[in-house]
PDB file of C-alpha atoms in Angstrom:
ATOM      1  CA  UNK U  44     100.134 113.508 139.104  1.00 90.00           C
ATOM      2  CA  UNK U  45     100.645 111.129 136.218  1.00 96.00           C
ATOM      3  CA  UNK U  46     100.801 112.096 132.571  1.00 97.00           C
ATOM      4  CA  UNK U  47     101.612 110.142 129.418  1.00 97.00           C
ATOM      5  CA  UNK U  48     103.836 111.974 126.930  1.00 95.00           C
ATOM      6  CA  UNK U  49     104.406 111.310 123.254  1.00 92.00           C
ATOM      7  CA  UNK U  50     108.184 111.668 122.920  1.00 89.00           C
ATOM      8  CA  UNK U  51     108.482 111.914 119.144  1.00 83.00           C
ATOM      9  CA  UNK U  52     109.786 109.483 116.524  1.00 83.00           C
ATOM     10  CA  UNK U  53     113.239 108.778 117.951  1.00 81.00           C
ATOM     11  CA  UNK U  54     114.814 112.234 118.166  1.00 84.00           C
ATOM     12  CA  UNK U  55     114.518 114.497 121.204  1.00 87.00           C
ATOM     13  CA  UNK U  56     114.382 117.468 118.828  1.00 86.00           C
ATOM     14  CA  UNK U  57     110.829 116.430 117.919  1.00 87.00           C
ATOM     15  CA  UNK U  58     109.596 116.456 121.521  1.00 90.00           C
ATOM     16  CA  UNK U  59     107.216 119.310 122.325  1.00 92.00           C
ATOM     17  CA  UNK U  60     108.370 122.035 124.714  1.00 94.00           C
ATOM     18  CA  UNK U  61     105.590 121.126 127.145  1.00 96.00           C
ATOM     19  CA  UNK U  62     106.661 117.483 127.101  1.00 95.00           C
ATOM     20  CA  UNK U  63     110.280 118.434 127.779  1.00 96.00           C
ATOM     21  CA  UNK U  64     109.204 120.649 130.685  1.00 97.00           C
ATOM     22  CA  UNK U  65     107.158 117.871 132.279  1.00 97.00           C
ATOM     23  CA  UNK U  66     110.071 115.436 132.036  1.00 97.00           C
ATOM     24  CA  UNK U  67     112.438 117.977 133.633  1.00 97.00           C
ATOM     25  CA  UNK U  68     110.008 118.487 136.529  1.00 97.00           C
ATOM     26  CA  UNK U  69     109.186 114.805 137.122  1.00 98.00           C
ATOM     27  CA  UNK U  70     109.968 112.748 140.211  1.00 98.00           C
ATOM     28  CA  UNK U  71     109.483 109.527 138.230  1.00 98.00           C
ATOM     29  CA  UNK U  72     110.122 108.945 134.512  1.00 98.00           C
ATOM     30  CA  UNK U  73     108.981 105.598 133.107  1.00 98.00           C
ATOM     31  CA  UNK U  74     108.818 103.924 129.733  1.00 97.00           C
ATOM     32  CA  UNK U  75     110.337 101.346 127.450  1.00 94.00           C
ATOM     33  CA  UNK U  76     114.126 101.465 127.497  1.00 93.00           C
ATOM     34  CA  UNK U  77     114.434 102.605 123.869  1.00 88.00           C
ATOM     35  CA  UNK U  78     112.183 105.597 124.557  1.00 92.00           C
ATOM     36  CA  UNK U  79     113.960 106.505 127.788  1.00 96.00           C
ATOM     37  CA  UNK U  80     117.201 106.616 125.827  1.00 93.00           C
ATOM     38  CA  UNK U  81     115.689 109.281 123.547  1.00 91.00           C
ATOM     39  CA  UNK U  82     114.829 111.615 126.451  1.00 95.00           C
ATOM     40  CA  UNK U  83     117.779 110.728 128.698  1.00 95.00           C
ATOM     41  CA  UNK U  84     119.279 114.229 128.509  1.00 95.00           C
ATOM     42  CA  UNK U  85     116.091 115.743 129.969  1.00 97.00           C
ATOM     43  CA  UNK U  86     115.619 113.415 132.948  1.00 97.00           C
ATOM     44  CA  UNK U  87     116.596 115.073 136.263  1.00 97.00           C
ATOM     45  CA  UNK U  88     119.508 113.428 138.073  1.00 97.00           C
ATOM     46  CA  UNK U  89     117.355 112.971 141.171  1.00 97.00           C
ATOM     47  CA  UNK U  90     114.401 111.423 139.318  1.00 98.00           C
ATOM     48  CA  UNK U  91     113.593 107.740 139.678  1.00 98.00           C
ATOM     49  CA  UNK U  92     113.780 106.039 136.288  1.00 98.00           C
ATOM     50  CA  UNK U  93     111.634 102.949 135.685  1.00 98.00           C
ATOM     51  CA  UNK U  94     112.518 101.127 132.506  1.00 97.00           C
ATOM     52  CA  UNK U  95     110.570  98.230 131.121  1.00 96.00           C
ATOM     53  CA  UNK U  96     110.250  95.740 128.296  1.00 92.00           C
ATOM     54  CA  UNK U  97     107.229  93.849 126.960  1.00 86.00           C
ATOM     55  CA  UNK U  98     107.747  90.971 129.381  1.00 91.00           C
ATOM     56  CA  UNK U  99     107.684  93.093 132.571  1.00 95.00           C
ATOM     57  CA  UNK U 100     105.629  96.146 131.601  1.00 95.00           C
ATOM     58  CA  UNK U 101     102.630  95.223 133.761  1.00 96.00           C
ATOM     59  CA  UNK U 102     104.696  94.891 136.942  1.00 97.00           C
ATOM     60  CA  UNK U 103     106.672  98.046 136.214  1.00 97.00           C
ATOM     61  CA  UNK U 104     103.531 100.071 135.508  1.00 97.00           C
ATOM     62  CA  UNK U 105     102.078  98.825 138.789  1.00 98.00           C
ATOM     63  CA  UNK U 106     105.123 100.372 140.499  1.00 98.00           C
ATOM     64  CA  UNK U 107     104.614 103.652 138.621  1.00 98.00           C
ATOM     65  CA  UNK U 108     100.969 103.657 139.734  1.00 98.00           C
ATOM     66  CA  UNK U 109     102.007 103.071 143.347  1.00 98.00           C
ATOM     67  CA  UNK U 110     104.356 106.063 143.218  1.00 98.00           C
ATOM     68  CA  UNK U 111     101.676 108.165 141.542  1.00 98.00           C
ATOM     69  CA  UNK U 112      99.187 107.357 144.308  1.00 97.00           C
ATOM     70  CA  UNK U 113     101.893 108.228 146.859  1.00 97.00           C
ATOM     71  CA  UNK U 114     101.974 111.768 145.470  1.00 97.00           C
ATOM     72  CA  UNK U 115     104.959 111.615 143.118  1.00 98.00           C
ATOM     73  CA  UNK U 116     104.977 113.541 139.841  1.00 98.00           C
ATOM     74  CA  UNK U 117     105.119 110.723 137.287  1.00 98.00           C
ATOM     75  CA  UNK U 118     105.498 110.779 133.521  1.00 98.00           C
ATOM     76  CA  UNK U 119     105.315 107.792 131.195  1.00 98.00           C
ATOM     77  CA  UNK U 120     107.003 108.414 127.858  1.00 96.00           C
ATOM     78  CA  UNK U 121     105.804 106.892 124.590  1.00 92.00           C
ATOM     79  CA  UNK U 122     107.516 106.782 121.215  1.00 87.00           C
ATOM     80  CA  UNK U 123     105.818 109.051 118.701  1.00 82.00           C
ATOM     81  CA  UNK U 124     102.262 110.133 119.413  1.00 85.00           C
ATOM     82  CA  UNK U 125     100.276 108.162 121.976  1.00 88.00           C
ATOM     83  CA  UNK U 126      97.131 107.973 119.858  1.00 84.00           C
ATOM     84  CA  UNK U 127      98.862 106.799 116.676  1.00 79.00           C
ATOM     85  CA  UNK U 128     100.403 103.547 117.852  1.00 74.00           C
ATOM     86  CA  UNK U 129     100.567 103.627 121.640  1.00 84.00           C
ATOM     87  CA  UNK U 130      96.927 103.361 122.580  1.00 85.00           C
ATOM     88  CA  UNK U 131      97.189  99.836 123.980  1.00 88.00           C
ATOM     89  CA  UNK U 132     100.070 100.978 126.195  1.00 92.00           C
ATOM     90  CA  UNK U 133      97.932 103.899 127.400  1.00 94.00           C
ATOM     91  CA  UNK U 134      95.241 101.395 128.359  1.00 94.00           C
ATOM     92  CA  UNK U 135      97.815  99.500 130.416  1.00 95.00           C
ATOM     93  CA  UNK U 136      98.813 102.684 132.257  1.00 97.00           C
ATOM     94  CA  UNK U 137      95.177 103.472 133.066  1.00 97.00           C
ATOM     95  CA  UNK U 138      94.518  99.896 134.181  1.00 97.00           C
ATOM     96  CA  UNK U 139      97.492 100.081 136.545  1.00 97.00           C
ATOM     97  CA  UNK U 140      96.363 103.434 137.977  1.00 97.00           C
ATOM     98  CA  UNK U 141      92.702 102.521 138.205  1.00 97.00           C
ATOM     99  CA  UNK U 142      91.518 105.727 136.551  1.00 97.00           C
ATOM    100  CA  UNK U 143      91.885 107.748 133.303  1.00 96.00           C
ATOM    101  CA  UNK U 144      95.163 109.630 132.976  1.00 96.00           C
ATOM    102  CA  UNK U 145      96.149 112.801 131.182  1.00 95.00           C
ATOM    103  CA  UNK U 146      98.017 112.515 127.896  1.00 95.00           C
ATOM    104  CA  UNK U 147     100.152 114.976 125.946  1.00 95.00           C
ATOM    105  CA  UNK U 148     100.360 114.413 122.177  1.00 92.00           C
ATOM    106  CA  UNK U 149     103.685 114.057 120.454  1.00 89.00           C
ATOM    107  CA  UNK U 150     104.865 113.978 116.850  1.00 89.00           C
ATOM    108  CA  UNK U 151     104.530 110.619 115.131  1.00 87.00           C
ATOM    109  CA  UNK U 152     106.608 108.991 112.426  1.00 87.00           C
ATOM    110  CA  UNK U 153     103.468 109.109 110.267  1.00 90.00           C
ATOM    111  CA  UNK U 154     103.479 112.907 110.445  1.00 91.00           C
ATOM    112  CA  UNK U 155     107.170 113.077 109.608  1.00 90.00           C
ATOM    113  CA  UNK U 156     106.669 110.711 106.670  1.00 91.00           C
ATOM    114  CA  UNK U 157     103.741 112.738 105.323  1.00 92.00           C
ATOM    115  CA  UNK U 158     105.975 115.803 105.372  1.00 91.00           C
ATOM    116  CA  UNK U 159     108.963 114.075 103.752  1.00 89.00           C
ATOM    117  CA  UNK U 160     106.868 112.326 101.094  1.00 91.00           C
ATOM    118  CA  UNK U 161     104.582 115.334 100.443  1.00 92.00           C
ATOM    119  CA  UNK U 162     101.274 113.552 100.964  1.00 94.00           C
ATOM    120  CA  UNK U 163      98.158 115.152 102.412  1.00 93.00           C
ATOM    121  CA  UNK U 164      96.451 113.437 105.349  1.00 92.00           C
ATOM    122  CA  UNK U 165      93.059 114.364 103.876  1.00 93.00           C
ATOM    123  CA  UNK U 166      93.861 111.971 101.030  1.00 95.00           C
ATOM    124  CA  UNK U 167      95.677 109.383 103.135  1.00 97.00           C
ATOM    125  CA  UNK U 168      94.704 106.712 105.660  1.00 96.00           C
ATOM    126  CA  UNK U 169      96.997 105.757 108.538  1.00 95.00           C
ATOM    127  CA  UNK U 170      97.034 102.144 109.739  1.00 95.00           C
ATOM    128  CA  UNK U 171      99.261 100.635 112.409  1.00 92.00           C
ATOM    129  CA  UNK U 172      99.954  96.929 112.777  1.00 93.00           C
ATOM    130  CA  UNK U 173     102.217  97.649 115.748  1.00 88.00           C
ATOM    131  CA  UNK U 174      99.693  96.213 118.157  1.00 86.00           C
ATOM    132  CA  UNK U 175      98.784  93.077 120.052  1.00 84.00           C
ATOM    133  CA  UNK U 176      95.717  91.054 119.145  1.00 88.00           C
ATOM    134  CA  UNK U 177      94.067  90.107 115.861  1.00 93.00           C
ATOM    135  CA  UNK U 178      95.565  91.925 112.868  1.00 95.00           C
ATOM    136  CA  UNK U 179      93.108  90.554 110.293  1.00 96.00           C
ATOM    137  CA  UNK U 180      90.543  93.418 110.507  1.00 97.00           C
ATOM    138  CA  UNK U 181      93.317  95.946 109.924  1.00 97.00           C
ATOM    139  CA  UNK U 182      94.715  93.942 107.019  1.00 97.00           C
ATOM    140  CA  UNK U 183      91.290  93.934 105.355  1.00 98.00           C
ATOM    141  CA  UNK U 184      90.942  97.653 106.044  1.00 98.00           C
ATOM    142  CA  UNK U 185      94.221  98.309 104.228  1.00 98.00           C
ATOM    143  CA  UNK U 186      92.934  96.463 101.168  1.00 98.00           C
ATOM    144  CA  UNK U 187      89.784  98.619 101.170  1.00 98.00           C
ATOM    145  CA  UNK U 188      91.821 101.819 101.607  1.00 98.00           C
ATOM    146  CA  UNK U 189      93.774 101.123  98.421  1.00 98.00           C
ATOM    147  CA  UNK U 190      90.652 100.020  96.573  1.00 98.00           C
ATOM    148  CA  UNK U 191      89.141 103.386  97.528  1.00 97.00           C
ATOM    149  CA  UNK U 192      92.070 105.130  95.799  1.00 97.00           C
ATOM    150  CA  UNK U 193      93.655 106.586  98.911  1.00 97.00           C
ATOM    151  CA  UNK U 194      97.281 106.672  99.972  1.00 98.00           C
ATOM    152  CA  UNK U 195      98.172 104.445 102.929  1.00 98.00           C
ATOM    153  CA  UNK U 196     100.771 105.160 105.601  1.00 97.00           C
ATOM    154  CA  UNK U 197     101.472 101.898 107.411  1.00 96.00           C
ATOM    155  CA  UNK U 198     103.449 101.042 110.549  1.00 93.00           C
ATOM    156  CA  UNK U 199     104.504  97.367 110.340  1.00 94.00           C
ATOM    157  CA  UNK U 200     104.391  94.745 113.081  1.00 92.00           C
ATOM    158  CA  UNK U 201     107.994  93.719 113.856  1.00 88.00           C
ATOM    159  CA  UNK U 202     107.448  91.113 116.569  1.00 79.00           C
ATOM    160  CA  UNK U 203     108.213  87.390 116.541  1.00 78.00           C
ATOM    161  CA  UNK U 204     108.219  85.554 113.232  1.00 78.00           C
ATOM    162  CA  UNK U 205     104.877  83.882 113.977  1.00 81.00           C
ATOM    163  CA  UNK U 206     102.971  87.177 113.719  1.00 86.00           C
ATOM    164  CA  UNK U 207     105.354  89.759 112.255  1.00 93.00           C
ATOM    165  CA  UNK U 208     103.889  91.809 109.401  1.00 96.00           C
ATOM    166  CA  UNK U 209     106.763  93.726 107.883  1.00 96.00           C
ATOM    167  CA  UNK U 210     106.688  95.725 104.611  1.00 97.00           C
ATOM    168  CA  UNK U 211     107.538  92.683 102.458  1.00 97.00           C
ATOM    169  CA  UNK U 212     104.773  90.692 104.201  1.00 97.00           C
ATOM    170  CA  UNK U 213     102.354  93.590 103.709  1.00 98.00           C
ATOM    171  CA  UNK U 214     103.180  93.829 100.009  1.00 98.00           C
ATOM    172  CA  UNK U 215     102.754  90.076  99.505  1.00 98.00           C
ATOM    173  CA  UNK U 216      99.416  90.116 101.335  1.00 98.00           C
ATOM    174  CA  UNK U 217      98.103  92.975  99.211  1.00 98.00           C
ATOM    175  CA  UNK U 218      99.184  91.293  95.981  1.00 98.00           C
ATOM    176  CA  UNK U 219      97.458  88.072  97.068  1.00 98.00           C
ATOM    177  CA  UNK U 220      94.280  90.081  97.661  1.00 98.00           C
ATOM    178  CA  UNK U 221      94.108  91.633  94.224  1.00 98.00           C
ATOM    179  CA  UNK U 222      95.847  94.969  94.765  1.00 98.00           C
ATOM    180  CA  UNK U 223      97.761  96.160  91.705  1.00 98.00           C
ATOM    181  CA  UNK U 224     101.505  95.463  91.768  1.00 98.00           C
ATOM    182  CA  UNK U 225     102.079  98.904  90.228  1.00 98.00           C
ATOM    183  CA  UNK U 226     101.330 100.983  93.333  1.00 98.00           C
ATOM    184  CA  UNK U 227     104.306 103.279  94.008  1.00 98.00           C
ATOM    185  CA  UNK U 228     105.650 102.203  97.391  1.00 98.00           C
ATOM    186  CA  UNK U 229     108.193 103.697  99.777  1.00 96.00           C
ATOM    187  CA  UNK U 230     109.847 102.312 102.895  1.00 95.00           C
ATOM    188  CA  UNK U 231     111.541 104.795 105.205  1.00 92.00           C
ATOM    189  CA  UNK U 232     113.855 103.783 108.043  1.00 88.00           C
ATOM    190  CA  UNK U 233     114.999 105.924 110.985  1.00 79.00           C
ATOM    191  CA  UNK U 234     113.137 108.922 109.560  1.00 77.00           C
ATOM    192  CA  UNK U 235     114.598 111.548 111.861  1.00 70.00           C
ATOM    193  CA  UNK U 236     118.167 110.431 111.183  1.00 66.00           C
ATOM    194  CA  UNK U 237     117.898 110.807 107.427  1.00 62.00           C
ATOM    195  CA  UNK U 238     118.732 107.163 106.763  1.00 63.00           C
ATOM    196  CA  UNK U 239     117.493 104.511 104.339  1.00 70.00           C
ATOM    197  CA  UNK U 240     114.747 105.570 101.967  1.00 88.00           C
ATOM    198  CA  UNK U 241     113.550 102.961  99.473  1.00 93.00           C
ATOM    199  CA  UNK U 242     111.298 103.618  96.453  1.00 95.00           C
ATOM    200  CA  UNK U 243     109.819 101.045  94.095  1.00 97.00           C
ATOM    201  CA  UNK U 244     106.603  99.261  93.185  1.00 98.00           C
ATOM    202  CA  UNK U 245     104.426  97.163  95.464  1.00 98.00           C
ATOM    203  CA  UNK U 246     105.646  94.105  93.561  1.00 98.00           C
ATOM    204  CA  UNK U 247     109.292  95.022  94.190  1.00 98.00           C
ATOM    205  CA  UNK U 248     108.559  95.721  97.852  1.00 98.00           C
ATOM    206  CA  UNK U 249     107.552  92.084  98.330  1.00 98.00           C
ATOM    207  CA  UNK U 250     111.248  91.176  98.095  1.00 96.00           C
ATOM    208  CA  UNK U 251     112.678  94.222  99.902  1.00 95.00           C
ATOM    209  CA  UNK U 252     113.842  93.593 103.467  1.00 92.00           C
ATOM    210  CA  UNK U 253     114.381  96.337 106.030  1.00 91.00           C
ATOM    211  CA  UNK U 254     114.838  96.921 109.749  1.00 87.00           C
ATOM    212  CA  UNK U 255     112.023  97.080 112.291  1.00 84.00           C
ATOM    213  CA  UNK U 256     112.560 100.870 112.541  1.00 84.00           C
ATOM    214  CA  UNK U 257     110.572 101.326 109.347  1.00 90.00           C
ATOM    215  CA  UNK U 258     107.378 102.922 108.113  1.00 93.00           C
ATOM    216  CA  UNK U 259     105.701 102.362 104.768  1.00 96.00           C
ATOM    217  CA  UNK U 260     103.866 104.554 102.250  1.00 97.00           C
ATOM    218  CA  UNK U 261     101.741 102.987  99.518  1.00 98.00           C
ATOM    219  CA  UNK U 262     100.604 105.640  97.068  1.00 98.00           C
ATOM    220  CA  UNK U 263      97.292 105.579  95.268  1.00 97.00           C
ATOM    221  CA  UNK U 264      97.256 104.915  91.518  1.00 97.00           C
ATOM    222  CA  UNK U 265      94.761 107.758  91.122  1.00 94.00           C
ATOM    223  CA  UNK U 266      96.068 110.797  93.017  1.00 92.00           C
ATOM    224  CA  UNK U 267      93.555 113.558  93.566  1.00 87.00           C
ATOM    225  CA  UNK U 268      93.949 116.536  91.270  1.00 85.00           C
ATOM    226  CA  UNK U 269      94.618 119.931  92.789  1.00 82.00           C
ATOM    227  CA  UNK U 270      91.424 121.603  93.979  1.00 80.00           C
ATOM    228  CA  UNK U 271      92.761 125.123  94.315  1.00 83.00           C
ATOM    229  CA  UNK U 272      91.626 127.728  91.817  1.00 81.00           C
ATOM    230  CA  UNK U 273      93.422 127.936  88.501  1.00 80.00           C
ATOM    231  CA  UNK U 274      96.308 130.370  88.239  1.00 77.00           C
ATOM    232  CA  UNK U 275      95.283 133.713  86.751  1.00 81.00           C
ATOM    233  CA  UNK U 276      95.947 134.173  83.075  1.00 80.00           C
ATOM    234  CA  UNK U 277      98.582 136.913  82.599  1.00 77.00           C
TER     235      UNK U 277
END
C-alpha cells in the first residue's frame, strides 16, 4: 500500500483523523523534513522514516517505491492539500512507483486564509507559484483574475533569487502590468500559529518583505454584493 496524505498547513491539529490514522498504522513514513516534523508525534516508533530535500527527493522516493512494492504500508506526507500546491510532488511519487497512487486530501493554507480573511471561494481564484517550471502563464493568469474583478489567493515562489516570486515581486509585477495600486492586499505568515498579518495596498506591498512561510490575498476593487434575500421589514 502507498498513499499520499495532505498533512495540513503546518499544525498537526489541522490533519484529518483519517490521515492521522494512516500515519499511526504505517510501516514507512516519507516526506520533506519540514513536513515530517509536523507529524512527528504520530509516527510509530518502529516505522521507517525517510526524509528528503529537493536535491535528493528522486532517490528517496525510489526507496519508498521499493518498500511499497515489497509489501510495506507506506505513506508520503505533503504540506497542506496535495492538489493545491503539491501536485508536482504527487507526480514524482507516481513516477517512482510506476502506477497511480491513492491520495487523501488535507487542509491547505488557502482554506485557512479564506476563513481568516472572510472571503468566499466562489468569488476568489487560487494561484500557486510554488512550483517548478515556467511561471509566466500563471503570472498572466493572475493579471486576468484581477481584471475580472475577483479576489486572488496566491502562494508565492520562495526559491533561489533567480526565480523567486515573493509577495513584493508579485505586487511589482502586477503594477507593471497595469493593475491598480489601490487593491487591498494582505500577507499572512505562519497562519496556524497566529503570527504576522500585514494589511495595506498593492502599492505598499511592493516594498513589504516577509518570510517564505507566507500566503497573499489581493482583494478585488469591486466586491460582489450580497445575493441573499433582503431582510424582512419589521
